[in-house]
Amino acid sequence: CVTVDVQAACRDTAVSQELLKEGFHRDLLVKVELGEDAGGCAVAARVHLPPGIYVDPDELATLQQQNLTKAVLFPDVVDVEAPEYLARDLLLLLFLEPDPRCSRCFRAAVPVHARYHRPAEGTERALVVLESPEVLLCCCHGHLSAECWEPAEVDTPCSSHSTGPCQWHSTKHRPAYEESMLRVPVGLREHSSLVCALTLLTTGLCSGLILAAACKYGHFS
């Protein structure tokens, strides 16, 4: 490992995140640009996921087995069927890979999924706001400045290939200009009576058709 010019990295480190694709199933892309070349250091982003969005642990495990994503999810047990109002916050530690086009740049993407929300009044969309991630750095022999870096409470090795203890450090950085927002379609409360009536009517009609078919074509002893 090599020593990093942490003073410059502290001043110029920038992070951005972007939600790719459309619908309930998206990809969260996180990009970090350090002030100087971070050769030999592990770079990660600590992402706070509100209840309206989640990472599927099984999907994440599959991606890690294929060496497509390196991440740690807290907690590691997630109810993927729960609606937003019954879910809890999640914490994702996403290991970033060097960007071959930029010596100071790192990036990683992970699939995320939106949860169903309660019906709302006067709007057909619910907003899920993603805060700017926290940038973390773990260097073997870097002498980190106490003015810019401070120890972070992260009980995770510096890489998915090591199991020993590791001291991560967090740094001040320029957050994205705008917070990432996911707009999730929701039902309208004023339509609840109509929806219930149509559901009941459809259920009764389908049940009647099934019963008629059973009586016509069934063989009863």
XYZ file of N, CA and C in Angstrom:
663
model
N 0.836 -1.189 0.000
C 0.000 0.000 0.000
C 0.873 1.242 0.000
N 0.299 2.362 -0.444
C 1.034 3.610 -0.481
C 0.284 4.635 0.334
N 1.000 5.656 0.744
C 0.403 6.722 1.524
C -0.427 7.628 0.617
N -1.586 8.024 1.094
C -2.463 8.884 0.325
C -2.343 10.311 0.831
N -2.361 11.271 -0.070
C -2.388 12.675 0.308
C -3.779 12.986 0.837
N -3.995 12.725 2.123
C -5.342 12.798 2.664
C -5.854 14.232 2.766
N -4.962 15.211 2.855
C -5.419 16.600 2.907
C -6.144 16.955 1.625
N -5.550 16.598 0.493
C -6.199 16.882 -0.783
C -7.449 16.040 -0.943
N -7.366 14.756 -0.512
C -8.526 13.882 -0.636
C -9.676 14.405 0.199
N -9.361 14.941 1.368
C -10.408 15.463 2.228
C -11.082 16.656 1.579
N -10.329 17.517 0.957
C -10.916 18.719 0.357
C -11.740 18.385 -0.877
N -11.274 17.447 -1.665
C -11.850 17.286 -2.995
C -12.708 16.035 -3.181
N -12.794 15.177 -2.170
C -13.580 13.960 -2.334
C -15.041 14.308 -2.615
N -15.592 13.665 -3.629
C -16.981 13.903 -4.016
C -17.673 12.576 -4.239
N -18.959 12.526 -3.940
C -19.731 11.301 -4.101
C -21.036 11.630 -4.821
N -21.487 10.711 -5.633
C -22.767 10.873 -6.321
C -23.447 9.522 -6.397
N -24.748 9.529 -6.522
C -25.498 8.292 -6.662
C -26.631 8.519 -7.661
N -27.003 7.444 -8.333
C -28.009 7.551 -9.391
C -28.832 6.274 -9.419
N -30.142 6.436 -9.572
C -31.040 5.297 -9.719
C -31.267 5.033 -11.198
N -30.842 3.860 -11.655
C -30.955 3.499 -13.053
C -32.215 2.665 -13.285
N -32.629 2.552 -14.530
C -33.811 1.797 -14.949
C -35.084 2.504 -14.488
N -36.226 1.821 -14.688
C -37.516 2.370 -14.333
C -38.303 1.353 -13.525
N -39.376 1.806 -12.888
C -40.258 0.903 -12.181
C -39.823 0.622 -10.756
N -40.291 -0.528 -10.224
C -40.013 -0.898 -8.847
C -38.633 -1.526 -8.682
N -38.035 -1.994 -9.748
C -36.756 -2.705 -9.668
C -35.686 -1.885 -10.381
N -34.746 -1.347 -9.602
C -33.764 -0.404 -10.131
C -32.352 -0.872 -9.797
N -31.386 -0.136 -10.299
C -29.983 -0.302 -9.920
C -29.507 0.999 -9.291
N -28.896 0.898 -8.122
C -28.321 2.068 -7.467
C -26.841 2.131 -7.806
N -26.441 3.179 -8.519
C -25.054 3.387 -8.915
C -24.430 4.451 -8.025
N -23.332 4.086 -7.353
C -22.613 5.015 -6.476
C -21.237 5.262 -7.067
N -20.869 6.541 -7.168
C -19.561 6.920 -7.709
C -18.861 7.861 -6.735
N -17.575 7.619 -6.540
C -16.758 8.433 -5.640
C -15.515 8.881 -6.384
N -15.178 10.138 -6.222
C -13.925 10.668 -6.777
C -13.106 11.249 -5.636
N -11.938 10.652 -5.392
C -11.051 11.115 -4.328
C -10.170 12.250 -4.823
N -9.606 12.982 -3.880
C -8.773 14.114 -4.244
C -7.455 13.697 -4.869
N -6.941 12.532 -4.468
C -5.671 12.040 -4.988
C -5.794 10.551 -5.282
N -4.789 10.007 -5.923
C -4.745 8.581 -6.209
C -4.741 7.795 -4.894
N -5.672 6.849 -4.750
C -5.789 6.063 -3.519
C -5.241 4.662 -3.722
N -4.098 4.556 -4.347
C -3.516 3.249 -4.615
C -3.320 2.437 -3.350
N -3.806 1.210 -3.354
C -3.640 0.323 -2.211
C -4.701 0.451 -1.146
N -5.590 1.414 -1.250
C -6.627 1.618 -0.240
C -7.952 1.026 -0.706
N -8.725 0.540 0.247
C -10.068 0.069 -0.050
C -11.037 1.224 0.130
N -11.919 1.392 -0.819
C -12.895 2.486 -0.789
C -14.293 1.874 -0.745
N -15.117 2.408 0.128
C -16.478 1.900 0.259
C -17.428 3.059 0.487
N -18.710 2.788 0.265
C -19.763 3.770 0.520
C -20.757 3.151 1.487
N -21.065 3.871 2.535
C -22.075 3.414 3.493
C -23.391 4.100 3.131
N -24.342 3.296 2.669
C -25.593 3.809 2.118
C -26.733 3.504 3.081
N -27.469 4.532 3.443
C -28.645 4.355 4.293
C -29.872 4.184 3.407
N -30.571 3.058 3.565
C -31.760 2.770 2.777
C -32.992 2.948 3.651
N -33.872 3.888 3.336
C -35.090 4.084 4.120
C -36.065 2.923 3.918
N -37.139 2.862 4.698
C -38.066 1.711 4.606
C -38.695 1.521 3.235
N -38.743 2.557 2.406
C -39.399 2.444 1.111
C -38.599 1.725 0.047
N -37.361 1.325 0.356
C -36.511 0.674 -0.636
C -35.647 -0.361 0.078
N -35.311 -1.444 -0.615
C -34.545 -2.499 0.040
C -33.649 -3.213 -0.962
N -32.688 -3.959 -0.410
C -31.830 -4.864 -1.174
C -32.209 -6.285 -0.787
N -32.386 -7.150 -1.773
C -32.736 -8.546 -1.531
C -31.467 -9.314 -1.141
N -31.389 -9.860 0.089
C -30.165 -10.567 0.512
C -29.830 -11.759 -0.380
N -30.834 -12.489 -0.839
C -30.564 -13.648 -1.703
C -29.983 -13.206 -3.049
N -30.542 -12.146 -3.603
C -30.019 -11.615 -4.868
C -28.597 -11.108 -4.685
N -28.362 -10.442 -3.551
C -27.026 -9.926 -3.268
C -26.018 -11.063 -3.129
N -26.412 -12.152 -2.465
C -25.519 -13.297 -2.302
C -25.173 -13.914 -3.648
N -26.158 -13.998 -4.541
C -25.910 -14.550 -5.876
C -24.921 -13.679 -6.654
N -25.101 -12.372 -6.589
C -24.199 -11.450 -7.287
C -22.782 -11.539 -6.725
N -22.662 -11.735 -5.422
C -21.335 -11.838 -4.823
C -20.662 -13.151 -5.207
N -21.439 -14.220 -5.331
C -20.871 -15.484 -5.780
C -20.350 -15.369 -7.206
N -21.010 -14.555 -8.013
C -20.582 -14.334 -9.393
C -19.538 -13.224 -9.496
N -19.126 -12.691 -8.355
C -18.116 -11.631 -8.288
C -18.547 -10.372 -9.048
N -19.849 -10.091 -9.020
C -20.378 -8.906 -9.689
C -20.586 -7.745 -8.733
N -20.750 -8.035 -7.456
C -20.977 -7.009 -6.447
C -20.338 -7.459 -5.152
N -19.761 -6.503 -4.413
C -19.216 -6.777 -3.094
C -19.878 -5.812 -2.116
N -20.628 -6.377 -1.172
C -21.365 -5.530 -0.243
C -21.709 -6.317 1.008
N -22.017 -5.576 2.077
C -22.479 -6.158 3.327
C -23.754 -5.432 3.717
N -24.786 -6.194 4.075
C -26.094 -5.624 4.388
C -26.376 -5.800 5.875
N -26.846 -4.709 6.506
C -27.207 -4.744 7.922
C -28.668 -4.278 8.088
N -29.544 -5.106 8.681
C -29.331 -6.512 9.028
C -29.329 -7.376 7.773
N -28.847 -8.590 7.912
C -28.724 -9.457 6.742
C -29.986 -10.278 6.485
N -31.001 -10.119 7.332
C -32.299 -10.764 7.123
C -33.317 -9.667 6.826
N -33.952 -9.749 5.660
C -34.864 -8.698 5.200
C -36.186 -9.340 4.772
N -37.286 -8.779 5.242
C -38.611 -9.212 4.799
C -38.916 -8.502 3.482
N -38.713 -9.203 2.379
C -38.880 -8.580 1.063
C -40.345 -8.404 0.701
N -41.270 -9.005 1.449
C -42.695 -8.890 1.158
C -43.364 -7.766 1.942
N -42.689 -7.221 2.921
C -43.309 -6.217 3.787
C -43.553 -4.911 3.036
N -44.687 -4.242 3.266
C -44.899 -2.915 2.677
C -44.048 -1.874 3.384
N -43.997 -0.698 2.829
C -43.139 0.365 3.359
C -43.451 0.697 4.805
N -44.726 0.725 5.186
C -45.112 1.151 6.534
C -44.856 0.067 7.590
N -44.456 -1.126 7.186
C -44.099 -2.179 8.136
C -42.622 -2.558 8.054
N -41.872 -1.897 7.196
C -40.461 -2.224 6.989
C -39.581 -1.364 7.896
N -38.311 -1.666 7.879
C -37.342 -0.924 8.689
C -36.203 -0.432 7.807
N -35.427 0.501 8.332
C -34.265 1.011 7.609
C -33.216 -0.091 7.451
N -32.415 0.050 6.396
C -31.303 -0.866 6.157
C -30.023 -0.060 5.979
N -28.912 -0.711 6.247
C -27.601 -0.093 6.046
C -26.800 -0.978 5.111
N -26.303 -0.396 4.040
C -25.552 -1.141 3.028
C -24.132 -0.605 2.954
N -23.157 -1.491 3.159
C -21.752 -1.130 2.962
C -21.345 -1.684 1.603
N -21.166 -0.788 0.642
C -20.905 -1.171 -0.741
C -19.442 -0.928 -1.078
N -18.718 -2.007 -1.377
C -17.306 -1.890 -1.758
C -17.225 -1.377 -3.196
N -16.416 -0.362 -3.396
C -16.301 0.262 -4.712
C -15.068 -0.256 -5.442
N -15.228 -0.369 -6.749
C -14.136 -0.831 -7.605
C -13.519 0.357 -8.342
N -12.208 0.301 -8.639
C -11.581 1.405 -9.396
C -12.199 1.553 -10.773
N -12.364 2.790 -11.183
C -12.848 3.095 -12.527
C -11.633 3.170 -13.452
N -11.542 2.309 -14.468
C -10.345 2.290 -15.329
C -10.133 3.596 -16.093
N -11.165 4.421 -16.190
C -11.042 5.676 -16.935
C -10.522 6.819 -16.074
N -10.391 6.587 -14.757
C -9.990 7.672 -13.855
C -9.269 7.057 -12.666
N -8.032 7.462 -12.417
C -7.223 6.853 -11.367
C -7.742 7.185 -9.975
N -8.515 8.247 -9.836
C -9.020 8.664 -8.529
C -10.496 8.322 -8.342
N -11.059 7.576 -9.299
C -12.498 7.339 -9.299
C -12.818 5.884 -8.962
N -13.918 5.702 -8.235
C -14.390 4.386 -7.834
C -15.903 4.346 -8.025
N -16.420 3.155 -8.301
C -17.849 3.042 -8.555
C -18.314 1.613 -8.271
N -19.609 1.481 -8.044
C -20.228 0.170 -7.862
C -21.733 0.351 -7.994
N -22.399 -0.733 -8.381
C -23.853 -0.709 -8.531
C -24.440 -1.920 -7.821
N -25.660 -1.763 -7.327
C -26.337 -2.851 -6.634
C -27.833 -2.758 -6.936
N -28.514 -3.886 -7.159
C -29.958 -3.845 -7.405
C -30.725 -3.456 -6.141
N -31.696 -2.572 -6.293
C -32.574 -2.179 -5.194
C -34.021 -2.302 -5.663
N -34.920 -2.425 -4.715
C -36.325 -2.639 -5.044
C -37.202 -1.733 -4.182
N -38.223 -1.160 -4.793
C -39.154 -0.299 -4.070
C -40.233 -1.149 -3.404
N -40.711 -0.689 -2.259
C -41.788 -1.374 -1.556
C -43.129 -0.712 -1.878
N -44.188 -1.473 -1.671
C -45.523 -0.914 -1.828
C -45.814 0.035 -0.665
N -46.508 1.128 -0.977
C -46.856 2.148 0.013
C -48.367 2.153 0.260
N -48.758 2.822 1.329
C -50.178 3.006 1.614
C -50.805 3.885 0.532
N -52.084 3.703 0.263
C -52.775 4.645 -0.631
C -52.695 6.063 -0.075
N -52.621 7.023 -0.962
C -52.475 8.425 -0.558
C -53.659 9.242 -1.064
N -53.779 10.453 -0.550
C -54.836 11.367 -0.971
C -54.262 12.449 -1.873
N -54.833 12.591 -3.060
C -54.458 13.685 -3.948
C -53.167 13.488 -4.709
N -52.516 12.358 -4.589
C -51.278 12.124 -5.329
C -51.173 10.656 -5.700
N -50.589 10.392 -6.845
C -50.433 9.022 -7.313
C -49.000 8.527 -7.151
N -48.156 9.325 -6.470
C -46.755 8.949 -6.295
C -46.332 9.199 -4.852
N -45.537 8.266 -4.314
C -44.885 8.457 -3.030
C -43.394 8.627 -3.274
N -42.770 9.508 -2.533
C -41.352 9.793 -2.716
C -40.515 9.011 -1.705
N -39.484 8.344 -2.215
C -38.487 7.699 -1.371
C -37.175 8.454 -1.594
N -36.672 9.096 -0.546
C -35.483 9.945 -0.657
C -34.264 9.197 -0.139
N -33.227 9.141 -0.959
C -31.963 8.518 -0.576
C -30.954 9.601 -0.214
N -30.475 9.559 1.015
C -29.463 10.516 1.437
C -28.130 10.222 0.756
N -27.274 11.218 0.740
C -25.949 11.039 0.142
C -25.150 10.011 0.951
N -24.494 9.051 0.292
C -23.733 8.023 1.024
C -22.541 8.622 1.762
N -22.065 7.873 2.745
C -20.852 8.239 3.480
C -19.668 7.525 2.848
N -18.599 8.258 2.586
C -17.398 7.683 1.978
C -16.485 7.142 3.071
N -16.039 5.896 2.893
C -15.148 5.247 3.850
C -13.868 4.811 3.141
N -12.765 4.867 3.882
C -11.468 4.507 3.311
C -10.707 3.643 4.307
N -10.043 2.611 3.803
C -9.220 1.747 4.646
C -7.872 1.571 3.954
N -6.814 2.104 4.554
C -5.479 2.049 3.964
C -4.565 1.208 4.854
N -3.662 0.476 4.225
C -2.732 -0.365 4.981
C -1.707 0.478 5.743
N -1.105 1.455 5.056
C -0.035 2.234 5.679
C -0.261 3.732 5.527
N -1.480 4.134 5.205
C -1.740 5.558 5.053
C -1.821 6.251 6.401
N -1.208 7.400 6.537
C -1.269 8.185 7.765
C -2.378 9.215 7.578
N -3.530 8.929 8.158
C -4.709 9.752 7.922
C -4.733 10.950 8.855
N -5.048 12.084 8.305
C -5.093 13.317 9.073
C -6.325 13.330 9.961
N -6.108 13.638 11.245
C -7.223 13.681 12.183
C -8.182 14.825 11.868
N -7.719 15.827 11.116
C -8.575 16.946 10.766
C -9.609 16.565 9.711
N -9.261 15.596 8.903
C -10.145 15.236 7.790
C -10.770 13.849 7.943
N -10.085 12.980 8.636
C -10.558 11.604 8.731
C -10.780 11.240 10.189
N -11.763 10.431 10.438
C -12.015 9.960 11.791
C -12.420 8.492 11.742
N -12.078 7.733 12.774
C -12.438 6.303 12.775
C -13.949 6.116 12.655
N -14.342 5.143 11.849
C -15.765 4.842 11.650
C -16.097 3.513 12.314
N -17.265 3.434 12.898
C -17.702 2.212 13.557
C -18.274 1.256 12.510
N -17.381 0.555 11.846
C -17.751 -0.409 10.811
C -17.049 -1.721 11.119
N -17.805 -2.728 11.525
C -17.229 -4.020 11.891
C -17.195 -4.924 10.665
N -16.354 -4.547 9.702
C -16.258 -5.281 8.440
C -14.820 -5.241 7.942
N -14.289 -6.354 7.415
C -12.937 -6.331 6.842
C -12.836 -5.347 5.684
N -11.596 -5.043 5.299
C -11.380 -4.076 4.227
C -11.770 -4.619 2.861
N -11.906 -5.925 2.747
C -12.312 -6.500 1.476
C -13.038 -7.806 1.745
N -13.716 -8.306 0.738
C -14.433 -9.561 0.875
C -13.484 -10.758 0.905
N -12.194 -10.529 0.624
C -11.216 -11.616 0.596
C -10.469 -11.763 1.922
N -10.640 -10.806 2.834
C -9.940 -10.861 4.112
C -10.945 -11.017 5.247
N -10.486 -11.617 6.339
C -11.356 -11.843 7.489
C -10.854 -11.142 8.743
N -9.666 -10.584 8.695
C -9.091 -9.934 9.862
C -9.745 -8.594 10.150
N -9.493 -8.042 11.343
C -10.065 -6.741 11.699
C -9.516 -5.629 10.817
N -10.312 -4.605 10.652
C -9.920 -3.488 9.794
C -10.478 -2.199 10.374
N -9.680 -1.162 10.364
C -10.141 0.139 10.834
C -10.493 1.019 9.648
N -11.764 1.215 9.465
C -12.230 2.124 8.425
C -12.213 3.553 8.955
N -12.080 4.504 8.046
C -12.145 5.916 8.391
C -13.126 6.608 7.456
N -13.838 7.552 8.018
C -14.779 8.334 7.216
C -14.181 9.706 6.947
N -14.586 10.284 5.843
C -14.049 11.577 5.440
C -15.171 12.523 5.038
N -14.925 13.789 5.247
C -15.868 14.783 4.756
C -15.795 14.816 3.231
N -16.931 15.046 2.607
C -16.933 15.039 1.152
C -18.044 15.937 0.648
N -17.944 16.244 -0.632
C -19.009 17.007 -1.276
C -20.112 16.043 -1.666
N -21.301 16.208 -1.103
C -22.394 15.310 -1.488
C -22.908 15.643 -2.878
N -23.769 14.778 -3.374
C -24.393 15.039 -4.665
C -25.191 16.340 -4.587
N -25.318 17.004 -5.728
C -26.035 18.268 -5.753
C -27.500 18.091 -5.345
N -28.078 16.971 -5.677
C -29.457 16.688 -5.327
C -29.554 15.282 -4.749
N -30.457 15.128 -3.768
C -30.702 13.806 -3.227
C -31.432 12.965 -4.272
N -31.121 11.682 -4.302
C -31.798 10.791 -5.231
C -33.210 10.517 -4.715
N -34.181 10.606 -5.598
C -35.568 10.394 -5.215
C -36.188 9.341 -6.115
N -36.852 8.402 -5.500
C -37.569 7.352 -6.217
C -39.061 7.615 -6.064
N -39.755 7.757 -7.182
C -41.194 8.003 -7.157
C -41.925 6.679 -7.353
N -42.643 6.264 -6.321
C -43.313 4.968 -6.320
C -44.813 5.169 -6.547
N -45.398 4.478 -7.541
C -46.846 4.598 -7.762
C -47.635 4.079 -6.558
N -48.668 4.822 -6.172
C -49.534 4.408 -5.061
C -50.990 4.586 -5.474
N -51.855 3.902 -4.779
C -53.280 4.052 -5.032
C -53.839 5.318 -4.390
N -54.994 5.752 -4.875
C -55.675 6.922 -4.329
C -56.732 6.472 -3.336
N -56.755 7.095 -2.159
C -57.723 6.718 -1.138
C -59.155 6.945 -1.602
N -59.360 7.982 -2.411
C -60.718 8.275 -2.871
C -61.257 7.204 -3.810
N -60.367 6.334 -4.301
C -60.805 5.244 -5.173
C -61.028 3.936 -4.414
N -60.868 3.968 -3.083
C -60.927 2.724 -2.315
C -62.283 2.038 -2.426
N -63.389 2.808 -2.391
C -64.724 2.208 -2.485
C -64.917 1.546 -3.846
N -64.477 2.236 -4.912
C -64.600 1.678 -6.255
C -63.762 0.422 -6.410
N -62.549 0.451 -5.879
C -61.663 -0.710 -5.979
C -62.258 -1.899 -5.227
N -62.799 -1.662 -4.025
C -63.394 -2.748 -3.245
C -64.602 -3.337 -3.971
N -65.433 -2.462 -4.552
C -66.624 -2.945 -5.263
C -66.239 -3.773 -6.479
N -65.280 -3.292 -7.263
C -64.852 -4.033 -8.452
C -64.179 -5.350 -8.070
N -63.411 -5.329 -6.996
C -62.760 -6.558 -6.543
C -63.796 -7.590 -6.121
N -64.794 -7.133 -5.352
C -65.848 -8.043 -4.906
C -66.642 -8.581 -6.090
N -66.960 -7.706 -7.047
C -67.716 -8.130 -8.224
C -66.922 -9.142 -9.047
N -65.635 -8.866 -9.267
C -64.790 -9.770 -10.049
C -64.644 -11.121 -9.358
N -64.449 -11.087 -8.033
C -64.322 -12.331 -7.278
C -65.596 -13.163 -7.369
N -66.757 -12.503 -7.220
C -68.023 -13.224 -7.318
C -68.259 -13.803 -8.697
N -67.929 -13.018 -9.755
C -68.112 -13.486 -11.124
C -67.219 -14.689 -11.422
N -65.952 -14.611 -11.038
C -65.023 -15.723 -11.284
C -65.436 -16.961 -10.499
N -65.881 -16.768 -9.263
C -66.329 -17.907 -8.460
C -67.551 -18.560 -9.090
N -68.463 -17.725 -9.620
C -69.643 -18.274 -10.282
C -69.288 -19.064 -11.526
N -68.331 -18.558 -12.321
C -67.909 -19.277 -13.525
C -67.253 -20.607 -13.179
N -66.439 -20.609 -12.138
C -65.786 -21.859 -11.722
C -66.832 -22.864 -11.243
N -67.810 -22.388 -10.448
C -68.856 -23.274 -9.938
C -69.707 -23.827 -11.088
N -70.043 -22.970 -12.072
C -70.839 -23.421 -13.216
C -70.086 -24.472 -14.026
N -68.787 -24.238 -14.237
C -67.983 -25.209 -14.989
C -67.873 -26.528 -14.232
N -67.745 -26.453 -12.898
C -67.642 -27.676 -12.102
C -68.936 -28.481 -12.166
N -70.075 -27.753 -12.132
C -71.362 -28.446 -12.191
C -71.615 -29.060 -13.569
N -71.146 -28.389 -14.626
C -71.411 -28.863 -15.982
C -70.505 -30.012 -16.389
N -69.228 -29.898 -16.025
C -68.267 -30.899 -16.514
C -67.772 -31.842 -15.425
N -68.114 -31.580 -14.182
C -67.625 -32.427 -13.103
C -68.345 -33.753 -13.024
N -67.672 -34.689 -12.457
C -68.261 -36.028 -12.264
C -68.378 -36.254 -10.756
N -69.584 -36.326 -10.291
C -69.823 -36.471 -8.851
C -70.456 -37.829 -8.603
N -69.967 -38.518 -7.643
C -70.497 -39.852 -7.330
C -71.611 -39.737 -6.282
